[in-house]
Amino acid sequence: MAGRLLKVSCLATAVFTSSGFYLYNRRLDLNDLSVIRFGRAAATTAAISYDYLTAFKHVEYGTEEYWALKSKVHLRSAERLRDLCCANRGTFIKVGQHLGALDYLLPEEYTSTLKVLHSRAPQSSMEEIQQVIREDLGKELSELFVSFEEKPQGAASLAQVHKAVLHDGRTVAVKVQHPKVQRQSSKDIVVMEVPMIHWHLSTKRILTMEFAEGGQVNDRDYMKEHGINVNEISENLGKMYSEMIFVHGFVHCDPHPGNVLVRKCPQNRKTEIVLLDHGLYQVLQPDFRLDYCRLWQALIKSDISGVERYSRRLGAGDLYPLFACVLTARSWTAINAGISSAPVTHSEDVEIRTNAALYLPQISELLNRVPRQMLLLLKTNDLLRGIETTLQTRASSSSFINMSRCCIQAMARHKRSKAQSMRRCLQITLAESLNLWKLTMYELFLWVKGSSLVQWLTALLAFLH
């Protein structure tokens, strides 16, 4: 049993070991501290592994003492990982943020400990922030801002954000890169609507933007206080990412809770979702995106032959059942039964957590097989499932139905682009409308099936008979 627990811990630590080797192979420059970072990662991995191997030697499995000790070992290991992330910063914090969002997969001791990295990563001092602003903008804080809050709104892997007020009265968010972050960057920043950039107060290391109010997407207390419907947020988040992935193929790949805010629009009081940090996007290749659409359609329809066919086309090979489980965060039994109709149960969650530990070698092999753009989609899926778990909306089938709706629209758009006549375009559009109508009827059926009215009528009929 200790060996199995060790595998669970290595699900987290192996990632850091890989990062360490990567840094070690890329650069053996002591001035860049790669060797030191690798040494920290290796030492942390060794300490965690030794703890799991030795802690349970004299404790009988299944006793109260065993479960209490198991929780303590999980917590110690999680704290070691958190300290490693804080010490190595950069990519290590990104990985820690990802692990902290996997509520449905990792033990609670890990996720609760690593969640602090979503918005409270290691901070640069105010002196360091002032120095970066002085170097890049050539002025002191008082010359640029009426006020500049010393305590950051949030600190992430590469930068931290401070709330400030310009001399014209506008409130802004000033994102300042940590001084030790390397300046080089291989990609341009893609500017999107919300937030507005104040270019005269921005450089390669400083980004001054419109300040976006709101609470984190996993803050249920904030939503309750502001009258925000949790189920509506979960459903709209799923719709938004489904449309990005399946229809447009242009995907924000870092939706951890610190990067997703929710709020009531001041003008119309409608609920809004605000995406922050647009530094990590994936543009999906058309053929890949269409095969991914077809795979999800097969998963939703419980078309196992289709699941195998399109999983193989996406590189999973004979590991297609495992690929389907990793992609949906559902058990193979649930996939065969129909993920859009079978709700997530506690026993299934236990099965998923257990299998995650048992199949680590196969999972590692699978991740090495699939295209690199699939890795970012899997990361995105993990984070979205984690948010659903935190909001307690994961048992709902609405996310899969919304995926199906976007898949139908994406496939119809593709077919229309290949059509050679208006008649064929009309046929495709009519077929699309019919499939969307069928999906709406199915969604209505599931709603009626699960409504309290039907349960009451069923009980009444049973009583009368």
Short mmCIF file of C-alpha atoms in Angstrom, two decimals:
data_model
loop_
_atom_site.label_atom_id
_atom_site.label_comp_id
_atom_site.label_asym_id
_atom_site.label_seq_id
_atom_site.Cartn_x
_atom_site.Cartn_y
_atom_site.Cartn_z
CA MET A 1 0.00 0.00 0.00
CA ALA A 2 2.90 2.33 0.75
CA GLY A 3 4.07 1.76 -2.81
CA ARG A 4 0.70 2.87 -4.14
CA LEU A 5 0.83 6.00 -2.02
CA LEU A 6 4.31 6.65 -3.34
CA LYS A 7 2.92 6.55 -6.88
CA VAL A 8 0.35 9.18 -5.94
CA SER A 9 3.06 11.48 -4.66
CA CYS A 10 5.19 10.91 -7.74
CA LEU A 11 2.30 12.10 -9.91
CA ALA A 12 3.31 15.52 -8.67
CA THR A 13 7.05 15.16 -8.09
CA ALA A 14 7.87 13.50 -11.41
CA VAL A 15 6.82 16.69 -13.17
CA PHE A 16 9.39 18.67 -11.25
CA THR A 17 12.07 16.06 -11.86
CA SER A 18 11.40 16.34 -15.59
CA SER A 19 11.66 20.12 -15.41
CA GLY A 20 14.93 19.78 -13.56
CA PHE A 21 16.44 17.46 -16.16
CA TYR A 22 15.23 19.77 -18.90
CA LEU A 23 16.98 22.72 -17.33
CA TYR A 24 20.07 20.63 -16.66
CA ASN A 25 20.32 19.43 -20.26
CA ARG A 26 19.58 22.81 -21.80
CA ARG A 27 21.99 24.81 -19.67
CA LEU A 28 24.84 23.83 -17.39
CA ASP A 29 25.51 27.47 -16.57
CA LEU A 30 26.03 27.98 -12.85
CA ASN A 31 25.31 31.67 -13.30
CA ASP A 32 21.79 30.73 -14.50
CA LEU A 33 21.29 28.57 -11.37
CA SER A 34 19.90 25.67 -13.42
CA VAL A 35 21.98 23.13 -11.50
CA ILE A 36 20.80 24.56 -8.19
CA ARG A 37 17.17 24.41 -9.32
CA PHE A 38 17.63 20.82 -10.47
CA GLY A 39 19.27 19.96 -7.16
CA ARG A 40 16.30 21.35 -5.25
CA ALA A 41 13.87 19.34 -7.39
CA ALA A 42 15.88 16.14 -6.97
CA ALA A 43 16.21 16.63 -3.21
CA THR A 44 12.48 17.28 -2.85
CA THR A 45 11.63 14.18 -4.89
CA ALA A 46 13.97 12.07 -2.77
CA ALA A 47 12.57 13.42 0.51
CA ILE A 48 8.95 12.79 -0.51
CA SER A 49 9.72 9.31 -1.82
CA TYR A 50 11.60 8.35 1.36
CA ASP A 51 8.75 9.66 3.51
CA TYR A 52 6.15 7.52 1.72
CA LEU A 53 8.40 4.44 1.74
CA THR A 54 9.19 4.54 5.46
CA ALA A 55 6.24 6.21 7.19
CA PHE A 56 3.88 3.22 7.13
CA LYS A 57 6.27 0.40 8.09
CA HIS A 58 4.93 -0.04 11.62
CA VAL A 59 1.30 0.97 11.06
CA GLU A 60 -1.47 -1.46 10.19
CA TYR A 61 -3.35 -0.61 7.02
CA GLY A 62 -6.97 0.49 7.49
CA THR A 63 -6.69 1.57 11.12
CA GLU A 64 -7.51 5.08 12.35
CA GLU A 65 -3.81 5.58 13.04
CA TYR A 66 -3.03 4.65 9.42
CA TRP A 67 -5.49 7.15 7.91
CA ALA A 68 -4.33 9.92 10.24
CA LEU A 69 -0.69 9.23 9.34
CA LYS A 70 -1.53 9.10 5.63
CA SER A 71 -3.05 12.59 5.84
CA LYS A 72 0.04 13.91 7.63
CA VAL A 73 2.38 12.43 5.00
CA HIS A 74 0.27 13.92 2.20
CA LEU A 75 0.41 17.32 3.92
CA ARG A 76 4.18 17.16 4.49
CA SER A 77 4.74 16.22 0.85
CA ALA A 78 2.45 18.98 -0.40
CA GLU A 79 4.28 21.56 1.73
CA ARG A 80 7.62 20.36 0.32
CA LEU A 81 6.27 20.79 -3.20
CA ARG A 82 4.94 24.25 -2.37
CA ASP A 83 8.32 25.27 -0.93
CA LEU A 84 10.07 23.92 -4.04
CA CYS A 85 7.77 25.95 -6.29
CA CYS A 86 8.39 29.10 -4.26
CA ALA A 87 12.15 28.57 -4.28
CA ASN A 88 12.49 27.79 -8.01
CA ARG A 89 9.68 30.10 -9.19
CA GLY A 90 8.96 30.47 -12.92
CA THR A 91 7.79 27.25 -14.57
CA PHE A 92 7.72 25.43 -11.24
CA ILE A 93 5.00 27.77 -9.98
CA LYS A 94 3.03 27.17 -13.21
CA VAL A 95 3.12 23.43 -12.54
CA GLY A 96 2.22 23.97 -8.89
CA GLN A 97 -0.78 26.08 -9.93
CA HIS A 98 -1.92 23.29 -12.22
CA LEU A 99 -1.63 20.65 -9.50
CA GLY A 100 -3.48 22.90 -7.06
CA ALA A 101 -6.51 22.94 -9.36
CA LEU A 102 -6.85 19.14 -9.65
CA ASP A 103 -9.42 18.76 -6.86
CA TYR A 104 -11.03 15.76 -8.55
CA LEU A 105 -7.74 13.83 -8.80
CA LEU A 106 -5.22 14.66 -6.07
CA PRO A 107 -5.67 14.33 -2.29
CA GLU A 108 -7.15 17.38 -0.58
CA GLU A 109 -3.91 17.97 1.34
CA TYR A 110 -2.10 18.60 -1.96
CA THR A 111 -4.71 20.83 -3.60
CA SER A 112 -5.42 22.98 -0.54
CA THR A 113 -1.69 23.54 0.06
CA LEU A 114 -0.83 24.33 -3.56
CA LYS A 115 -3.88 26.56 -4.16
CA VAL A 116 -2.01 29.49 -2.61
CA LEU A 117 0.10 29.62 -5.78
CA HIS A 118 -2.93 30.73 -7.82
CA SER A 119 -2.77 34.27 -6.48
CA ARG A 120 -0.22 34.31 -3.66
CA ALA A 121 2.98 33.14 -5.30
CA PRO A 122 6.31 34.53 -3.98
CA GLN A 123 6.35 38.31 -4.18
CA SER A 124 9.01 40.77 -5.20
CA SER A 125 9.72 43.50 -2.65
CA MET A 126 8.43 47.04 -3.12
CA GLU A 127 12.03 48.19 -3.59
CA GLU A 128 12.46 45.71 -6.47
CA ILE A 129 9.19 46.84 -8.06
CA GLN A 130 10.19 50.50 -7.80
CA GLN A 131 13.55 49.69 -9.38
CA VAL A 132 11.95 47.95 -12.38
CA ILE A 133 9.57 50.90 -12.90
CA ARG A 134 12.42 53.39 -12.50
CA GLU A 135 14.59 51.51 -15.03
CA ASP A 136 11.83 50.94 -17.61
CA LEU A 137 9.71 54.09 -17.36
CA GLY A 138 12.40 56.53 -16.21
CA LYS A 139 10.28 58.06 -13.45
CA GLU A 140 9.45 57.57 -9.79
CA LEU A 141 6.11 56.10 -8.70
CA SER A 142 4.85 59.45 -7.42
CA GLU A 143 5.40 61.02 -10.84
CA LEU A 144 3.31 58.33 -12.59
CA PHE A 145 0.55 57.56 -10.11
CA VAL A 146 -1.54 59.37 -7.50
CA SER A 147 -1.52 56.18 -5.47
CA PHE A 148 0.15 52.77 -5.82
CA GLU A 149 -0.85 49.98 -3.42
CA GLU A 150 2.23 48.29 -1.96
CA LYS A 151 0.41 45.02 -1.35
CA PRO A 152 -0.08 43.27 -4.71
CA GLN A 153 -3.54 42.14 -5.80
CA GLY A 154 -1.92 38.88 -6.83
CA ALA A 155 1.52 37.41 -7.45
CA ALA A 156 2.06 34.80 -10.15
CA SER A 157 4.94 32.88 -11.68
CA LEU A 158 6.35 35.66 -13.84
CA ALA A 159 4.96 38.90 -12.45
CA GLN A 160 2.77 40.51 -9.80
CA VAL A 161 -0.11 42.97 -10.08
CA HIS A 162 -0.58 46.20 -8.14
CA LYS A 163 -3.67 48.42 -8.04
CA ALA A 164 -2.90 52.07 -8.80
CA VAL A 165 -4.61 55.36 -9.70
CA LEU A 166 -3.44 57.58 -12.56
CA HIS A 167 -3.29 61.38 -12.29
CA ASP A 168 -6.46 61.61 -14.42
CA GLY A 169 -8.34 59.52 -11.81
CA ARG A 170 -8.52 56.22 -13.67
CA THR A 171 -7.89 53.04 -11.68
CA VAL A 172 -5.43 50.69 -13.34
CA ALA A 173 -3.76 47.33 -12.78
CA VAL A 174 0.02 47.51 -13.09
CA LYS A 175 1.63 44.16 -13.84
CA VAL A 176 5.36 44.21 -13.12
CA GLN A 177 7.68 41.39 -14.11
CA HIS A 178 9.77 39.90 -11.32
CA PRO A 179 13.32 41.29 -11.62
CA LYS A 180 14.91 37.84 -12.04
CA VAL A 181 12.66 36.73 -14.89
CA GLN A 182 14.58 36.47 -18.17
CA ARG A 183 13.75 39.27 -20.57
CA GLN A 184 13.78 37.24 -23.74
CA SER A 185 10.44 36.21 -25.22
CA SER A 186 9.78 34.32 -28.47
CA LYS A 187 6.16 35.32 -28.96
CA ASP A 188 4.31 38.59 -29.38
CA ILE A 189 1.60 39.56 -26.93
CA VAL A 190 -1.84 39.23 -28.47
CA VAL A 191 -4.02 42.12 -27.34
CA MET A 192 -7.66 41.26 -26.65
CA GLU A 193 -10.73 43.27 -25.54
CA VAL A 194 -10.75 43.60 -21.69
CA PRO A 195 -8.47 44.91 -20.43
CA MET A 196 -7.39 48.19 -22.19
CA ILE A 197 -3.62 48.69 -22.24
CA HIS A 198 -2.05 52.00 -21.16
CA TRP A 199 0.88 51.80 -23.57
CA HIS A 200 2.66 54.94 -22.34
CA LEU A 201 3.03 53.24 -18.97
CA SER A 202 3.99 49.82 -20.34
CA THR A 203 7.31 48.28 -21.34
CA LYS A 204 8.71 44.78 -21.86
CA ARG A 205 8.60 44.27 -18.09
CA ILE A 206 5.64 46.44 -17.02
CA LEU A 207 2.04 46.17 -18.19
CA THR A 208 -0.46 48.83 -17.05
CA MET A 209 -4.07 47.86 -17.81
CA GLU A 210 -7.66 48.65 -17.01
CA PHE A 211 -8.44 47.26 -13.55
CA ALA A 212 -10.94 44.36 -13.67
CA GLU A 213 -13.07 43.91 -10.55
CA GLY A 214 -14.43 40.51 -9.59
CA GLY A 215 -14.02 37.40 -7.47
CA GLN A 216 -12.13 34.23 -8.34
CA VAL A 217 -14.19 31.63 -10.16
CA ASN A 218 -13.79 29.17 -7.26
CA ASP A 219 -14.90 31.66 -4.57
CA ARG A 220 -18.40 30.40 -3.69
CA ASP A 221 -18.73 32.90 -0.83
CA TYR A 222 -18.13 35.81 -3.23
CA MET A 223 -20.76 34.47 -5.62
CA LYS A 224 -23.30 34.05 -2.83
CA GLU A 225 -22.63 37.57 -1.54
CA HIS A 226 -23.10 39.10 -5.01
CA GLY A 227 -26.06 36.97 -6.10
CA ILE A 228 -24.16 35.01 -8.75
CA ASN A 229 -25.56 31.64 -9.73
CA VAL A 230 -22.87 28.95 -9.41
CA ASN A 231 -24.50 26.66 -11.97
CA GLU A 232 -24.78 29.51 -14.48
CA ILE A 233 -21.07 30.30 -14.08
CA SER A 234 -20.08 26.67 -14.53
CA GLU A 235 -22.27 26.26 -17.60
CA ASN A 236 -21.11 29.52 -19.23
CA LEU A 237 -17.46 28.70 -18.56
CA GLY A 238 -17.97 25.37 -20.32
CA LYS A 239 -19.73 27.08 -23.25
CA MET A 240 -16.94 29.64 -23.57
CA TYR A 241 -14.14 27.08 -23.68
CA SER A 242 -16.10 24.69 -25.92
CA GLU A 243 -16.58 27.46 -28.47
CA MET A 244 -12.93 28.46 -28.26
CA ILE A 245 -11.68 24.88 -28.71
CA PHE A 246 -14.12 23.31 -31.17
CA VAL A 247 -15.37 26.25 -33.24
CA HIS A 248 -12.44 28.69 -33.32
CA GLY A 249 -9.45 26.56 -32.35
CA PHE A 250 -7.86 29.44 -30.49
CA VAL A 251 -7.63 28.48 -26.84
CA HIS A 252 -6.71 30.27 -23.60
CA CYS A 253 -4.70 27.51 -21.93
CA ASP A 254 -4.26 28.76 -18.38
CA PRO A 255 -7.74 28.89 -16.79
CA HIS A 256 -6.65 28.36 -13.19
CA PRO A 257 -8.88 30.17 -10.64
CA GLY A 258 -6.47 33.10 -10.32
CA ASN A 259 -6.93 33.85 -14.03
CA VAL A 260 -10.74 33.61 -14.17
CA LEU A 261 -12.88 36.25 -12.45
CA VAL A 262 -16.68 36.44 -12.12
CA ARG A 263 -18.72 39.59 -11.51
CA LYS A 264 -22.00 41.39 -12.08
CA CYS A 265 -21.78 43.89 -14.95
CA PRO A 266 -22.32 47.39 -13.45
CA GLN A 267 -24.41 48.47 -16.45
CA ASN A 268 -26.91 45.63 -16.93
CA ARG A 269 -26.29 43.49 -13.80
CA LYS A 270 -25.71 40.42 -15.95
CA THR A 271 -23.16 37.87 -14.80
CA GLU A 272 -19.79 38.11 -16.57
CA ILE A 273 -16.72 35.89 -16.76
CA VAL A 274 -13.42 37.75 -17.12
CA LEU A 275 -10.31 35.97 -18.44
CA LEU A 276 -6.97 37.33 -17.25
CA ASP A 277 -3.38 36.62 -18.31
CA HIS A 278 -3.37 36.04 -22.08
CA GLY A 279 0.21 34.84 -22.25
CA LEU A 280 -0.55 31.19 -23.05
CA TYR A 281 -2.72 30.38 -26.06
CA GLN A 282 -2.82 27.41 -28.39
CA VAL A 283 -3.83 27.65 -32.05
CA LEU A 284 -5.18 24.23 -33.05
CA GLN A 285 -4.34 22.83 -36.47
CA PRO A 286 -7.57 22.34 -38.52
CA ASP A 287 -7.20 18.55 -38.97
CA PHE A 288 -6.36 18.11 -35.29
CA ARG A 289 -9.33 20.25 -34.23
CA LEU A 290 -11.78 18.29 -36.42
CA ASP A 291 -10.53 14.92 -35.17
CA TYR A 292 -10.83 16.27 -31.63
CA CYS A 293 -14.44 17.31 -32.42
CA ARG A 294 -15.22 13.84 -33.80
CA LEU A 295 -13.68 12.20 -30.75
CA TRP A 296 -15.86 14.21 -28.37
CA GLN A 297 -18.95 13.46 -30.44
CA ALA A 298 -18.13 9.75 -30.19
CA LEU A 299 -17.57 10.06 -26.42
CA ILE A 300 -20.90 11.83 -25.90
CA LYS A 301 -22.77 9.28 -28.06
CA SER A 302 -21.01 6.31 -26.37
CA ASP A 303 -19.75 5.31 -29.82
CA ILE A 304 -16.83 3.18 -28.62
CA SER A 305 -15.64 2.29 -32.14
CA GLY A 306 -15.53 6.02 -32.91
CA VAL A 307 -13.69 6.66 -29.65
CA GLU A 308 -11.05 4.11 -30.68
CA ARG A 309 -10.79 5.42 -34.26
CA TYR A 310 -10.30 9.08 -33.42
CA SER A 311 -8.16 8.42 -30.35
CA ARG A 312 -5.77 6.48 -32.55
CA ARG A 313 -5.75 9.32 -35.09
CA LEU A 314 -4.78 11.66 -32.26
CA GLY A 315 -1.82 9.45 -31.33
CA ALA A 316 -3.18 7.40 -28.40
CA GLY A 317 -2.77 4.02 -30.13
CA ASP A 318 -3.73 0.99 -28.00
CA LEU A 319 -4.05 3.26 -24.97
CA TYR A 320 -7.29 4.75 -26.33
CA PRO A 321 -9.41 3.64 -23.30
CA LEU A 322 -6.97 5.37 -20.94
CA PHE A 323 -6.92 8.41 -23.26
CA ALA A 324 -10.72 8.65 -23.12
CA CYS A 325 -10.65 8.45 -19.31
CA VAL A 326 -7.93 11.10 -18.99
CA LEU A 327 -9.75 13.40 -21.42
CA THR A 328 -13.17 13.19 -19.76
CA ALA A 329 -12.06 12.59 -16.15
CA ARG A 330 -14.60 9.75 -16.14
CA SER A 331 -14.23 5.99 -15.67
CA TRP A 332 -14.28 3.58 -18.62
CA THR A 333 -17.56 2.19 -17.23
CA ALA A 334 -19.14 5.66 -17.35
CA ILE A 335 -17.83 6.24 -20.88
CA ASN A 336 -19.49 3.02 -22.05
CA ALA A 337 -22.74 3.99 -20.29
CA GLY A 338 -22.76 7.55 -21.70
CA ILE A 339 -21.00 10.48 -20.04
CA SER A 340 -23.81 12.92 -20.91
CA SER A 341 -26.44 10.87 -19.10
CA ALA A 342 -24.55 9.15 -16.27
CA PRO A 343 -23.79 11.63 -13.43
CA VAL A 344 -20.51 11.54 -11.56
CA THR A 345 -20.77 9.50 -8.36
CA HIS A 346 -18.57 9.30 -5.28
CA SER A 347 -17.59 5.72 -6.11
CA GLU A 348 -16.51 6.81 -9.59
CA ASP A 349 -14.38 9.60 -8.10
CA VAL A 350 -12.69 7.05 -5.83
CA GLU A 351 -12.09 4.78 -8.84
CA ILE A 352 -10.52 7.64 -10.82
CA ARG A 353 -8.18 8.62 -7.98
CA THR A 354 -7.11 5.00 -7.47
CA ASN A 355 -6.48 4.41 -11.17
CA ALA A 356 -4.47 7.62 -11.45
CA ALA A 357 -1.97 6.03 -9.05
CA LEU A 358 -2.09 2.53 -10.60
CA TYR A 359 -1.60 3.61 -14.22
CA LEU A 360 1.15 6.22 -13.90
CA PRO A 361 3.54 4.43 -16.33
CA GLN A 362 0.78 4.13 -18.95
CA ILE A 363 -0.24 7.76 -18.43
CA SER A 364 3.38 8.83 -18.92
CA GLU A 365 3.61 6.77 -22.13
CA LEU A 366 0.32 8.26 -23.37
CA LEU A 367 1.51 11.83 -22.78
CA ASN A 368 4.66 11.08 -24.78
CA ARG A 369 2.57 9.78 -27.71
CA VAL A 370 0.00 12.53 -28.26
CA PRO A 371 0.74 15.79 -30.17
CA ARG A 372 2.12 18.65 -28.09
CA GLN A 373 -0.99 20.78 -28.62
CA MET A 374 -2.98 17.99 -26.97
CA LEU A 375 -0.93 18.43 -23.80
CA LEU A 376 -2.18 22.02 -23.42
CA LEU A 377 -5.77 20.88 -24.04
CA LEU A 378 -5.39 18.19 -21.37
CA LYS A 379 -4.06 20.85 -19.00
CA THR A 380 -7.06 23.03 -19.82
CA ASN A 381 -9.47 20.12 -19.30
CA ASP A 382 -7.88 19.34 -15.93
CA LEU A 383 -8.26 22.92 -14.75
CA LEU A 384 -11.89 23.17 -15.91
CA ARG A 385 -12.80 19.87 -14.23
CA GLY A 386 -11.09 21.13 -11.07
CA ILE A 387 -13.18 24.32 -11.11
CA GLU A 388 -16.35 22.26 -11.60
CA THR A 389 -15.38 20.11 -8.62
CA THR A 390 -14.81 23.17 -6.43
CA LEU A 391 -18.15 24.69 -7.49
CA GLN A 392 -19.81 21.29 -6.92
CA THR A 393 -21.29 21.27 -10.43
CA ARG A 394 -19.25 18.40 -11.86
CA ALA A 395 -22.15 15.92 -11.61
CA SER A 396 -24.09 17.98 -14.16
CA SER A 397 -24.23 16.79 -17.79
CA SER A 398 -24.57 20.34 -19.16
CA SER A 399 -20.84 20.73 -19.92
CA PHE A 400 -20.84 17.68 -22.20
CA ILE A 401 -24.05 18.79 -23.93
CA ASN A 402 -22.52 22.21 -24.59
CA MET A 403 -19.44 20.49 -26.02
CA SER A 404 -21.67 18.45 -28.30
CA ARG A 405 -23.48 21.58 -29.48
CA CYS A 406 -20.19 23.26 -30.38
CA CYS A 407 -18.93 20.10 -32.10
CA ILE A 408 -22.06 20.03 -34.30
CA GLN A 409 -21.56 23.69 -35.25
CA ALA A 410 -17.84 23.20 -35.94
CA MET A 411 -18.38 20.15 -38.17
CA ALA A 412 -21.17 21.91 -40.08
CA ARG A 413 -18.97 24.95 -40.65
CA HIS A 414 -16.20 22.70 -41.98
CA LYS A 415 -18.56 20.85 -44.33
CA ARG A 416 -19.98 24.13 -45.66
CA SER A 417 -16.46 25.35 -46.42
CA LYS A 418 -15.97 22.24 -48.61
CA ALA A 419 -19.41 22.34 -50.27
CA GLN A 420 -19.48 23.08 -54.01
CA SER A 421 -23.10 24.16 -54.39
CA MET A 422 -25.74 26.22 -52.60
CA ARG A 423 -27.96 23.14 -52.45
CA ARG A 424 -25.31 21.22 -50.54
CA CYS A 425 -24.79 24.16 -48.17
CA LEU A 426 -28.53 24.25 -47.49
CA GLN A 427 -28.58 20.50 -46.78
CA ILE A 428 -25.71 20.88 -44.31
CA THR A 429 -27.43 23.82 -42.57
CA LEU A 430 -30.73 21.94 -42.28
CA ALA A 431 -28.93 18.88 -40.90
CA GLU A 432 -27.10 21.11 -38.40
CA SER A 433 -30.40 22.70 -37.28
CA LEU A 434 -32.02 19.27 -36.90
CA ASN A 435 -29.10 17.92 -34.82
CA LEU A 436 -29.10 21.00 -32.59
CA TRP A 437 -32.87 20.66 -32.12
CA LYS A 438 -32.45 16.98 -31.17
CA LEU A 439 -29.78 17.96 -28.67
CA THR A 440 -32.06 20.61 -27.15
CA MET A 441 -34.87 18.05 -26.84
CA TYR A 442 -32.45 15.62 -25.17
CA GLU A 443 -31.34 18.34 -22.76
CA LEU A 444 -34.99 19.08 -21.97
CA PHE A 445 -35.61 15.37 -21.39
CA LEU A 446 -32.73 15.17 -18.92
CA TRP A 447 -34.01 18.27 -17.11
CA VAL A 448 -37.54 16.85 -16.83
CA LYS A 449 -36.18 13.47 -15.79
CA GLY A 450 -34.24 15.03 -12.95
CA SER A 451 -36.88 17.54 -11.85
CA SER A 452 -38.60 17.29 -8.49
CA LEU A 453 -41.99 17.34 -10.24
CA VAL A 454 -41.31 14.04 -11.99
CA GLN A 455 -40.02 12.52 -8.76
CA TRP A 456 -43.18 13.67 -6.98
CA LEU A 457 -45.47 12.25 -9.69
CA THR A 458 -43.56 8.95 -9.66
CA ALA A 459 -43.93 8.67 -5.90
CA LEU A 460 -47.63 9.56 -6.14
CA LEU A 461 -48.31 6.90 -8.79
CA ALA A 462 -46.44 4.31 -6.73
CA PHE A 463 -48.57 5.22 -3.70
CA LEU A 464 -51.86 4.99 -5.68
CA HIS A 465 -50.93 1.56 -6.98
#
